Coordinates of C-alpha atoms and ligand atoms in Angstrom, one line a residue:
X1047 CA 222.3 141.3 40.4
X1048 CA 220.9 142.6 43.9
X1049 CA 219.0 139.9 45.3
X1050 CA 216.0 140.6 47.6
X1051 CA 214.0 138.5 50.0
X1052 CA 211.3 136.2 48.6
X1053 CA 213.6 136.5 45.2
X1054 CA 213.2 133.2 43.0
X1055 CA 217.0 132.5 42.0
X1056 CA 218.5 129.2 40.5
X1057 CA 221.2 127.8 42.5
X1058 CA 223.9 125.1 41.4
X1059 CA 224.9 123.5 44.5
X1060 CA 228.9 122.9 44.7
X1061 CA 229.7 122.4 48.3
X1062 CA 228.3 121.7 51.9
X1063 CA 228.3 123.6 55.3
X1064 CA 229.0 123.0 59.1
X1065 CA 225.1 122.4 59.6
X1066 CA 225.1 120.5 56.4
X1067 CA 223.2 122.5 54.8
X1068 CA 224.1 123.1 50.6
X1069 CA 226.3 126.1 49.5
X1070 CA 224.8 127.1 46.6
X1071 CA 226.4 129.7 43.6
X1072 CA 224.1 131.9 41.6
X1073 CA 224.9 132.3 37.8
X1074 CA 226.0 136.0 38.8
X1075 CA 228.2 134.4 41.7
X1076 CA 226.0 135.0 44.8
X1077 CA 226.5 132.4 47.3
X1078 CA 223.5 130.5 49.1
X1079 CA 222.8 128.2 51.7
X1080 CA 220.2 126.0 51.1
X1081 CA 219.2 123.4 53.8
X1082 CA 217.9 120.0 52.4
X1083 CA 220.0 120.4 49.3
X1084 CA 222.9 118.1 48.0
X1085 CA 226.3 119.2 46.1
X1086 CA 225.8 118.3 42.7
X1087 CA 222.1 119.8 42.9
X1088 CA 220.6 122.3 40.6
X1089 CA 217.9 124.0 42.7
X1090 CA 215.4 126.6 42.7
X1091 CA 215.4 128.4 45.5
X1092 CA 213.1 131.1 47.6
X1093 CA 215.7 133.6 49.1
X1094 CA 214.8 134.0 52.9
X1095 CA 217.5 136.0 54.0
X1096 CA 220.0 138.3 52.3
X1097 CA 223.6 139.5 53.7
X1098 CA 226.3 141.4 51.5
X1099 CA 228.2 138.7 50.4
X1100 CA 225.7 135.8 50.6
X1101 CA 222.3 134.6 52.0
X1102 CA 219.9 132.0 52.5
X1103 CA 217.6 130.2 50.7
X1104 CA 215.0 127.8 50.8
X1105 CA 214.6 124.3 48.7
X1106 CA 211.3 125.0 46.1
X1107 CA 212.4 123.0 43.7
X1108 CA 214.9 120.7 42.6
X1109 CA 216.1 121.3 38.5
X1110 CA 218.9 118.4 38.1
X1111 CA 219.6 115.7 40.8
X1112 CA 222.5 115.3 42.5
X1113 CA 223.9 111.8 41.3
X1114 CA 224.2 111.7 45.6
X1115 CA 220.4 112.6 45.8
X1116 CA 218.1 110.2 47.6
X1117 CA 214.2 110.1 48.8
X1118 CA 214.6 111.1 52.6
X1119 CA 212.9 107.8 53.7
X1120 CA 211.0 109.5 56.6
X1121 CA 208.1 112.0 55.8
X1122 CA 209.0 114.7 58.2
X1123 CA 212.7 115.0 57.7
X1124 CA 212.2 118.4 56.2
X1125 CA 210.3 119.7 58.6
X1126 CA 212.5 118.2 61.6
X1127 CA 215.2 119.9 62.8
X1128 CA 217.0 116.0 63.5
X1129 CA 218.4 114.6 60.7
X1130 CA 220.5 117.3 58.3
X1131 CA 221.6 114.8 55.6
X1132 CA 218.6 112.3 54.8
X1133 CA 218.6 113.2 51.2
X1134 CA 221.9 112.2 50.7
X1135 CA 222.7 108.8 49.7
X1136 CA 224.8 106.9 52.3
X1137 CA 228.2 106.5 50.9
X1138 CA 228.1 110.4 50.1
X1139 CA 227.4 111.1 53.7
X1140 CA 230.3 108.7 54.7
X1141 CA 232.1 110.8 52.0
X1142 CA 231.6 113.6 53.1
X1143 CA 232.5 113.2 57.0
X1144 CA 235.8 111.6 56.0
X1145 CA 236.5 114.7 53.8
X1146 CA 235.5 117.1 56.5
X1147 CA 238.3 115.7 59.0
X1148 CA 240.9 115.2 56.4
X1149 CA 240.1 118.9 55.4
X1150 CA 240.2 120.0 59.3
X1151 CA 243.4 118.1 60.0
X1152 CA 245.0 119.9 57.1
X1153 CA 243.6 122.9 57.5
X1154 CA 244.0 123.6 61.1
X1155 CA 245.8 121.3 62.2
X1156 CA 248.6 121.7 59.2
X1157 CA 249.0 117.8 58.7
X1158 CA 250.0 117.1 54.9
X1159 CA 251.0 113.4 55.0
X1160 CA 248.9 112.5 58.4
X1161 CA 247.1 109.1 57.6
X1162 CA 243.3 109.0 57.4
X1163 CA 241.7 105.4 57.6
X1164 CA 238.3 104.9 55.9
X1165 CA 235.2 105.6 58.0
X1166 CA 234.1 102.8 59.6
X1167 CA 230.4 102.6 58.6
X1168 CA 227.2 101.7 60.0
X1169 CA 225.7 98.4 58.8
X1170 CA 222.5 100.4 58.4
X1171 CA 222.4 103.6 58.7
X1172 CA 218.6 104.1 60.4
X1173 CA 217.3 102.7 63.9
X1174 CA 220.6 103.4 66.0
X1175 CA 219.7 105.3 68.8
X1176 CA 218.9 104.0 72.0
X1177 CA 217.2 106.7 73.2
X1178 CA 214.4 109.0 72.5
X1179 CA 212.6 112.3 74.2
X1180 CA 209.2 113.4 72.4
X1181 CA 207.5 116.4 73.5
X1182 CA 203.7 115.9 73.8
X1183 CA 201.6 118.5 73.2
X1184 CA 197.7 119.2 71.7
X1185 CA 196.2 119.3 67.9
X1186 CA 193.8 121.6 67.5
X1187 CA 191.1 119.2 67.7
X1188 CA 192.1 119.1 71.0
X1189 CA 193.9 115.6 70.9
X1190 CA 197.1 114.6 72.5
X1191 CA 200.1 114.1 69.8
X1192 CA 203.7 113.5 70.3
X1193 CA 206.5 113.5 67.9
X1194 CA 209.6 116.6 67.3
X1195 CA 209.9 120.3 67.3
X1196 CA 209.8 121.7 64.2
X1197 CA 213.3 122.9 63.3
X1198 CA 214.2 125.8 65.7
X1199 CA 210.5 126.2 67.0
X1200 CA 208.5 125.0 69.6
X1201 CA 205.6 123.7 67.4
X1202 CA 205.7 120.1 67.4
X1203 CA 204.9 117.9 64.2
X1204 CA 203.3 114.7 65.1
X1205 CA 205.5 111.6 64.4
X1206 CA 205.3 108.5 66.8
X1207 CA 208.0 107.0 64.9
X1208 CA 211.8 108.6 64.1
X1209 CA 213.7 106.6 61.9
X1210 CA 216.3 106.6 63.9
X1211 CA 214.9 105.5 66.4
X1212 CA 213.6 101.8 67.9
X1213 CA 210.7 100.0 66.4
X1214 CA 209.3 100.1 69.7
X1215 CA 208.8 103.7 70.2
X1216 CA 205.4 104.0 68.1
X1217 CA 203.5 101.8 69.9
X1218 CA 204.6 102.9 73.3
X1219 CA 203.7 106.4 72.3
X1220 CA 200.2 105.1 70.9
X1221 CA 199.6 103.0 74.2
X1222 CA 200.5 106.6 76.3
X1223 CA 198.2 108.8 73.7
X1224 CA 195.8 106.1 74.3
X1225 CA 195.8 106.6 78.3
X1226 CA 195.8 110.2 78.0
X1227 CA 192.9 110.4 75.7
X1228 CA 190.9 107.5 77.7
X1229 CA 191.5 109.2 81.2
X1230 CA 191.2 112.4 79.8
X1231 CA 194.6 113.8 81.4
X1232 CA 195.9 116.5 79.3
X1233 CA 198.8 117.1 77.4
X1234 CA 201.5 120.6 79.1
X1235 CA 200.9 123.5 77.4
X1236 CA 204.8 125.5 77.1
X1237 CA 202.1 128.5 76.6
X1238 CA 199.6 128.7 79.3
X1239 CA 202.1 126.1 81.8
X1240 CA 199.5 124.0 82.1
X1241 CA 198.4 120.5 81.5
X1242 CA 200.1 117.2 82.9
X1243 CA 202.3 115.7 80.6
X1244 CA 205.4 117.2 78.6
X1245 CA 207.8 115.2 77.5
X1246 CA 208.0 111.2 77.2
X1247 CA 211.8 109.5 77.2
X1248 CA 212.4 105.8 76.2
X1249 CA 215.5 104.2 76.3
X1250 CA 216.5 100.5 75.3
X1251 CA 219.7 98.5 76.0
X1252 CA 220.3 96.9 72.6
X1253 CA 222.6 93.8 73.9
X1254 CA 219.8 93.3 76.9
X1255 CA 216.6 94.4 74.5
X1256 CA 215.5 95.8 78.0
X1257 CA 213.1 99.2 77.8
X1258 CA 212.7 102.0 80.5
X1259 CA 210.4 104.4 79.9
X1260 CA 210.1 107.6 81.9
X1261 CA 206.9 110.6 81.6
X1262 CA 208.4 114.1 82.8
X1263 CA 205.2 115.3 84.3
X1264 CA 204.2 118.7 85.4
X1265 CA 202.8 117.6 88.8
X1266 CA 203.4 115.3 91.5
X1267 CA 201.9 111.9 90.5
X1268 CA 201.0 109.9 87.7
X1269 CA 196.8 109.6 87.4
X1270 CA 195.3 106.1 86.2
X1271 CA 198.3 104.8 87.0
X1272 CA 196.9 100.8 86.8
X1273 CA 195.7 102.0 83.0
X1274 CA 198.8 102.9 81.7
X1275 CA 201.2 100.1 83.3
X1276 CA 198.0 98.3 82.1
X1277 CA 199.1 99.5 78.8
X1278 CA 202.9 99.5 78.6
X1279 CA 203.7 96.7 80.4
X1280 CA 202.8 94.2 77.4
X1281 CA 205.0 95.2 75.3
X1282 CA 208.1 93.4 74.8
X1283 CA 210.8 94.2 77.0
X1284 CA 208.9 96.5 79.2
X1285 CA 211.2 96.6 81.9
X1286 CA 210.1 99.7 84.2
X1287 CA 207.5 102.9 84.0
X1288 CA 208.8 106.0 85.8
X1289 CA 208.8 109.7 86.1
X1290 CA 209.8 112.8 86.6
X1291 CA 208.8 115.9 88.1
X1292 CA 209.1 119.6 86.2
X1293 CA 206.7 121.6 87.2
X1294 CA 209.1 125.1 85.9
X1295 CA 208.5 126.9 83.0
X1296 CA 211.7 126.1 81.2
X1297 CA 213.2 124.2 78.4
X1298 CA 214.9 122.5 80.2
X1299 CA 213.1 118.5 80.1
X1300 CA 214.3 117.0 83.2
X1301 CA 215.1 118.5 86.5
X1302 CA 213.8 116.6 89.3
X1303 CA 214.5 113.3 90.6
X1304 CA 213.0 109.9 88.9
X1305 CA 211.0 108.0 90.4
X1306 CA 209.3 104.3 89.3
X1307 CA 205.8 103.7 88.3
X1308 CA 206.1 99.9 87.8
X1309 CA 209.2 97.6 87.5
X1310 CA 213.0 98.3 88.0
X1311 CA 214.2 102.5 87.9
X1312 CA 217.0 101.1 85.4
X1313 CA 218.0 99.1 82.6
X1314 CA 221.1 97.5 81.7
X1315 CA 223.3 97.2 78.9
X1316 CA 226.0 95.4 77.7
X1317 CA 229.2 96.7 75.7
X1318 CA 232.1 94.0 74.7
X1319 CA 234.6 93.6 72.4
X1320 CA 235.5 89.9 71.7
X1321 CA 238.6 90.1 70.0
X1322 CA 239.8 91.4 73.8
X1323 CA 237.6 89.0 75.9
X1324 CA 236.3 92.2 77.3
X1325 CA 232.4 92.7 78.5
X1326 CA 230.7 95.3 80.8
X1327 CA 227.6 96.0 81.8
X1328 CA 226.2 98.9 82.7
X1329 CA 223.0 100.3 84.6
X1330 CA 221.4 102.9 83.3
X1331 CA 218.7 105.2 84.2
X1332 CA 216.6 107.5 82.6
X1333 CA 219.2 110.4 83.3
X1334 CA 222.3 108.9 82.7
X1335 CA 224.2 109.9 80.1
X1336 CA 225.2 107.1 77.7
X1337 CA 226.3 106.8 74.4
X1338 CA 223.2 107.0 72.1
X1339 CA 224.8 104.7 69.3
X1340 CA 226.1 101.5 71.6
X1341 CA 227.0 99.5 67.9
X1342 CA 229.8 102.0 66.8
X1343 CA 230.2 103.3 70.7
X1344 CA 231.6 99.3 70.8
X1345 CA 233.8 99.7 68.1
X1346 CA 235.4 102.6 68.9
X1347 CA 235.9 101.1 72.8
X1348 CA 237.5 98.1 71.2
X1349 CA 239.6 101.2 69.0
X1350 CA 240.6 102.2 72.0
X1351 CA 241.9 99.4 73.8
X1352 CA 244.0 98.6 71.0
X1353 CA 245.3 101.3 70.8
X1354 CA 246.0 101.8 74.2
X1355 CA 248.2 98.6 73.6
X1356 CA 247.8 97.7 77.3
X1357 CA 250.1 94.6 79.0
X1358 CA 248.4 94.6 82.4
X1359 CA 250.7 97.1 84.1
X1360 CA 249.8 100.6 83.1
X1361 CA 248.5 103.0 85.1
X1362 CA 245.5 104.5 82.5
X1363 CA 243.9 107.9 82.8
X1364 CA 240.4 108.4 81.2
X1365 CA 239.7 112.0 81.1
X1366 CA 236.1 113.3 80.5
X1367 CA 235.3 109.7 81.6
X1368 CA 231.4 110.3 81.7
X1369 CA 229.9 107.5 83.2
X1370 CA 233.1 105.0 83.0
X1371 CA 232.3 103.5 80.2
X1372 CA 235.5 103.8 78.4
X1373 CA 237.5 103.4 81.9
X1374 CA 235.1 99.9 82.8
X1375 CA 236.8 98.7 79.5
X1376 CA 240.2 99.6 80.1
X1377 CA 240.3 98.4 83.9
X1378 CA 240.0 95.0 82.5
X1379 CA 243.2 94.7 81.1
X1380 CA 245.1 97.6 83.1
X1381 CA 246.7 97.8 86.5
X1382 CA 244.7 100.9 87.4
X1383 CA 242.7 103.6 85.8
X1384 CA 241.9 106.5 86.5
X1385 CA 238.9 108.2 85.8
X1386 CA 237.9 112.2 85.4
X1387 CA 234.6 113.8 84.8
X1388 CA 233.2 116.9 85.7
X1389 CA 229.4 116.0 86.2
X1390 CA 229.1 114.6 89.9
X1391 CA 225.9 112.1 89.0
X1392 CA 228.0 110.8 86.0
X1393 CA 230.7 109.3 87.9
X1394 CA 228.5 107.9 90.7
X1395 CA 227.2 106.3 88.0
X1396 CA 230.9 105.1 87.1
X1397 CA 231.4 103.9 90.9
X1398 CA 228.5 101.6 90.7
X1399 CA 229.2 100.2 87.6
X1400 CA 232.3 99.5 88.7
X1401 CA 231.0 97.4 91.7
X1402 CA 228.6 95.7 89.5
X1403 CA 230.9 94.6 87.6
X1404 CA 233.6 93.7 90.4
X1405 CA 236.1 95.8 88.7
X1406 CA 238.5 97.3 92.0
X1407 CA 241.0 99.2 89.8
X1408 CA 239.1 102.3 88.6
X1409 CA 239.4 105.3 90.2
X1410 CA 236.7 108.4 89.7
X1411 CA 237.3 111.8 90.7
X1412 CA 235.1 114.8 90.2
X1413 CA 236.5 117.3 88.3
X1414 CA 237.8 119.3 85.8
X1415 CA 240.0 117.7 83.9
X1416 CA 242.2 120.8 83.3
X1417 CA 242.6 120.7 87.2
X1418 CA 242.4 117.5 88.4
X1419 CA 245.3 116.1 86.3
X1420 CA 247.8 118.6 87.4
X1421 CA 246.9 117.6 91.1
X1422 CA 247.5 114.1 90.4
X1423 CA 250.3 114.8 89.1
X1424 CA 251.4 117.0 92.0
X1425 CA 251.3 113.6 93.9
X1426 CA 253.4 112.4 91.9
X1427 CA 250.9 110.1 89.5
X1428 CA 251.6 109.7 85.9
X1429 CA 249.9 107.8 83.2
X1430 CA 251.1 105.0 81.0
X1431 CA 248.5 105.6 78.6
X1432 CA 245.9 108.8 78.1
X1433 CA 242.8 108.5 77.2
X1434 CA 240.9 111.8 76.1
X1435 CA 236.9 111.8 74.9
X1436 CA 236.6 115.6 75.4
X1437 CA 233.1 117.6 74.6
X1438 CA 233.2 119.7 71.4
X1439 CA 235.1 122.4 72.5
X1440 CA 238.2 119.8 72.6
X1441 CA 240.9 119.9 75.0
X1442 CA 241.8 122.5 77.3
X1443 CA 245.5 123.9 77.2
X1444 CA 246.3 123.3 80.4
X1445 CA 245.3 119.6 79.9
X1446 CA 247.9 119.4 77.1
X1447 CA 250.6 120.9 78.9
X1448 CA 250.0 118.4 82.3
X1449 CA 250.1 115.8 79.6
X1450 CA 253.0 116.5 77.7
X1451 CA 255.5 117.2 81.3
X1452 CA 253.5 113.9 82.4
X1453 CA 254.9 112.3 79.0
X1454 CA 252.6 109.2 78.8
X1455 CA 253.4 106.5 76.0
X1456 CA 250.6 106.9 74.1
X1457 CA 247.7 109.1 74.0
X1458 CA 244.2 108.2 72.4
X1459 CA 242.1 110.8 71.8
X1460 CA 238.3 110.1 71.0
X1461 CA 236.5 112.9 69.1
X1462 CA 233.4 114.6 67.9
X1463 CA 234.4 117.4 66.6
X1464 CA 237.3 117.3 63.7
X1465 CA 238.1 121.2 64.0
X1466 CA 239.6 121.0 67.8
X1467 CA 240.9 117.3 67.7
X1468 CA 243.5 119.2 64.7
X1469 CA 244.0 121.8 66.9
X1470 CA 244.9 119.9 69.7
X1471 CA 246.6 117.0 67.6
X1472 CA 248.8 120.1 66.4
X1473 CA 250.0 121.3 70.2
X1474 CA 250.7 117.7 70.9
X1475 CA 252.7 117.2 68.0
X1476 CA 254.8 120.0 68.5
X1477 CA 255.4 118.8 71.6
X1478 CA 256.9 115.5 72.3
X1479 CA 254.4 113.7 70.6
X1480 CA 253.8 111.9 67.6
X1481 CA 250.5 111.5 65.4
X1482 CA 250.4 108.3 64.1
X1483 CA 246.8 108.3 62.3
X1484 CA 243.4 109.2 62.6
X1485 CA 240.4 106.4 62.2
X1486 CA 237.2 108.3 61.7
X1487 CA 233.2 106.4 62.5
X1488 CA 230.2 106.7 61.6
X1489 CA 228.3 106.9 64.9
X1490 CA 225.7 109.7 63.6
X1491 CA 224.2 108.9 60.4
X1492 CA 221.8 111.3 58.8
X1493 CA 223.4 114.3 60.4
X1494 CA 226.6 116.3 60.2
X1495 CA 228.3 114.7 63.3
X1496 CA 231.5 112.6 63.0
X1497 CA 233.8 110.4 65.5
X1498 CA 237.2 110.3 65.3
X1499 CA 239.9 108.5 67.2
X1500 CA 243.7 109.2 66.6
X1501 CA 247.1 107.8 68.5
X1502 CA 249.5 109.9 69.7
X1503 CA 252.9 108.3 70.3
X1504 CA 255.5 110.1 72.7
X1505 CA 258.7 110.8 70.7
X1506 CA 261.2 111.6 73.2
Ligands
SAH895 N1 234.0 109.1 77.7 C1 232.6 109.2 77.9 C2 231.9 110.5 77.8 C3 232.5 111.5 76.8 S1 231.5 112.9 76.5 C4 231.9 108.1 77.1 O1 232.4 107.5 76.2 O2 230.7 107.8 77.4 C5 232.4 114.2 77.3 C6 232.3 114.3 78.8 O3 233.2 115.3 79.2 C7 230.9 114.6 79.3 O4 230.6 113.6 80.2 C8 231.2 116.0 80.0 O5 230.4 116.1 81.2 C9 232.6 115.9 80.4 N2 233.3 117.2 80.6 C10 233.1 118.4 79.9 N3 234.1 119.3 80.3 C11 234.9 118.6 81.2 C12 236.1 119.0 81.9 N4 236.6 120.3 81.7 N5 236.7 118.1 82.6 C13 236.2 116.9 82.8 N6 235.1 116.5 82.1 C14 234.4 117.3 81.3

């Protein structure tokens, strides 16, 4: 049958895509994607967009249940583009990610017999992030709202409070609605570039409880200023008011410096593992980058220095090193590290963590890692032990070669994307190295994103 838009067709749903939305099959063998669906699913669906061999659908209703079916807990998870899984039960989402890199590692990366450890899971799998950025915009009754960006759009669907989020962040929205409406300063407009404020970012240390929050203004100053630290500064662990500001007409949320309202321009946060009587703290500001998750970003530090196996004479390298986080750790119990990140702000952030926490042995350099390395090794520097947490993309090829002439004992490689850590577990192993196994985490719940970290041992 020819299928046409706005076609009613049922789908049985048998499978799940990159963006985890359903593959569905007709009863005539069309193929469908159908965001919020689950495999198992028997679904009516609205057809939105046709192609030869396949096309995409919309959710209308749902015939049979998925035994893996669940009620989405949060009332807009449709309608955000966020969270891709939340009406999937919990151990199917684990499921699922652990199939996805056992299926990549075979797939691409040709591993048959490669062990795959269970996915380390979340103890709950809502409330982890530490951070949160909500656009603020107007209602048509002219009031100021805050909450997400409807999937792929600009329209934003009032929510104070994302599961996934901190408790905290409703109220602290409420108290900034609150100032707006009371002072009468209006929300930015993306259409006319006007109005005052456009986005609001909160972040909270979870070991500290400490809360930044930071407004990203377009103009120079914050108005009422007494009212709103009037407001904020009540709440538990109100550490410091800020802002930022963008006064372009661009997506982009934050461009300008940050500067403080009320209180300290940081917070700080603690990551340890005890098992290695290892604890850092770091200092963060609102635009840092740090690891959104810090529960499972622990557990996969502690990973790390395992299996990094370190005796207290290695030289370490930690390449895409970020803000040091993973490099802090490892200087603890190495002779030196050596740290390698390609965003200048993130490793000054790396070189005063360091100093606060009186660590001497870390080195930073500024860089690509697919150049620096090969310098160092130039001057004659070679690793004990790697350490690689590249961006999606993976690993560049010239890493891998500097790595395998630099022939380091052990390489740990820390992943978010399955696809390239195969296809770079593959290079390595056909040169000189050895994949030992693969332990995957849940660090994302509710969406399609999975952590992985595997050991490479040198072979000759
Ligand atoms: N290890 C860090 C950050 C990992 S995210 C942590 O655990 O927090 C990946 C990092 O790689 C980002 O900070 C990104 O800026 C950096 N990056 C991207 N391409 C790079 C390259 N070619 N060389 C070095 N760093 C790069």
């Amino acid at each position: 049958m020819e299928y046409r838009k706005n076609d009613t067709a049922t789908a049985e749903i048998i499978d799940i895509g990159q963006d985890g939305a359903g593959i569905g099959r007709t009863e005539d063998g069309y193929t469908l994607f159908v965001k919020d669906t689950v495999p198992g699913d028997r679904a009516e669906v609205r057809i939105i967009k046709v192609k030869k061999s396949y096309g995409y659908g919309r959710l209308e209703r749902v015939l049979k249940a998925s035994p893996d079916r669940t009620e989405p807990p949060c009332p807009v998870s449709r309608q955000c583009g966020g969270c891709q899984l939340q009406m999937m039960s919990y151990p199917a989402q684990l499921a699922m990610k652990e199939e996805k890199v056992r299926n990549d590692l075979k797939r691409i990366g040709g591993f048959e017999n490669l062990e795959i450890r269970k996915i380390v899971p979340m103890e709950s799998p809502f409330r982890y992030r530490n951070k949160a950025q909500f656009p603020v915009g107007t209602d048509r009754d002219g009031n100021p709202i805050a909450g997400f960006y409807a999937g792929r759009t600009h329209t934003i669907i009032p929510n104070p409070d994302c599961l996934l989020g901190c408790p905290e962040n409703r109220e602290i929205l409420e108290e900034i609605l609150g100032w707006m409406r009371d002072n009468r300063i209006p929300a930015y407009s993306e259409e006319t570039g006007k109005g005052l404020v456009r986005h609001v970012l909160i972040r909270k240390g979870f070991a500290t409880g400490e809360i930044i929050v930071c407004l990203i203004i377009n103009g120079g100053r914050i108005p009422a200023s007494d009212d709103l630290i009037h407001r904020l500064e009540k709440i538990p662990g109100m550490t410091g008011i800020t802002f930022s500001s963008n006064t372009r007409r661009t997506n982009v949320i934050m461009n300008g410096p940050v500067k403080p309202v009320w209180g300290q321009e940081y917070i700080t946060d603690i990551l340890k593992s005890a098992a290695f009587g290892v604890s850092v703290r770091y200092q963060i500001s609102p635009a840092s980058f740090y690891q959104i998750n810090p529960v499972q970003t622990q557990r996969i530090y502690e990973k790390v220095l395992e299996l990094a196996c370190l005796h207290g004479n290695e030289t370490v390298m930690d390449l895409y090193c970020g803000i040091g986080t993973i490099s802090l750790f490892l200087a603890r119990k190495a002779r030196k590290v050596i740290g390698v990140e390609i965003v200048p702000r993130a490793i000054e952030d790396a070189r005063k963590n360091a100093q606060i926490n009186g660590i001497e042995n870390a080195e930073f350099y500024v860089g690509k890692a697919e150049e620096v390395v090969p310098g160092l090794e130039k001057e004659g520097i070679r690793a004990d032990v790697a350490v690689v947490d590249p961006p999606r993309k993976g690993c560049d090829e010239k890493l891998l070669q500097t790595l395998v002439r630099m022939k380091p004992e052990r390489i740990v490689y820390v992943s978010c994307d399955p696809a390239t850590l195969a296809r770079d577990l593959k290079y390595l192993s056909g040169n000189g190295f050895h994949a030992e196994y693969v332990q995957p985490y849940d660090q994302f719940s509710e969406t399609v994103h999975v952590e992985t970290v595997a050991l490479l041992m040198r072979t000759n």
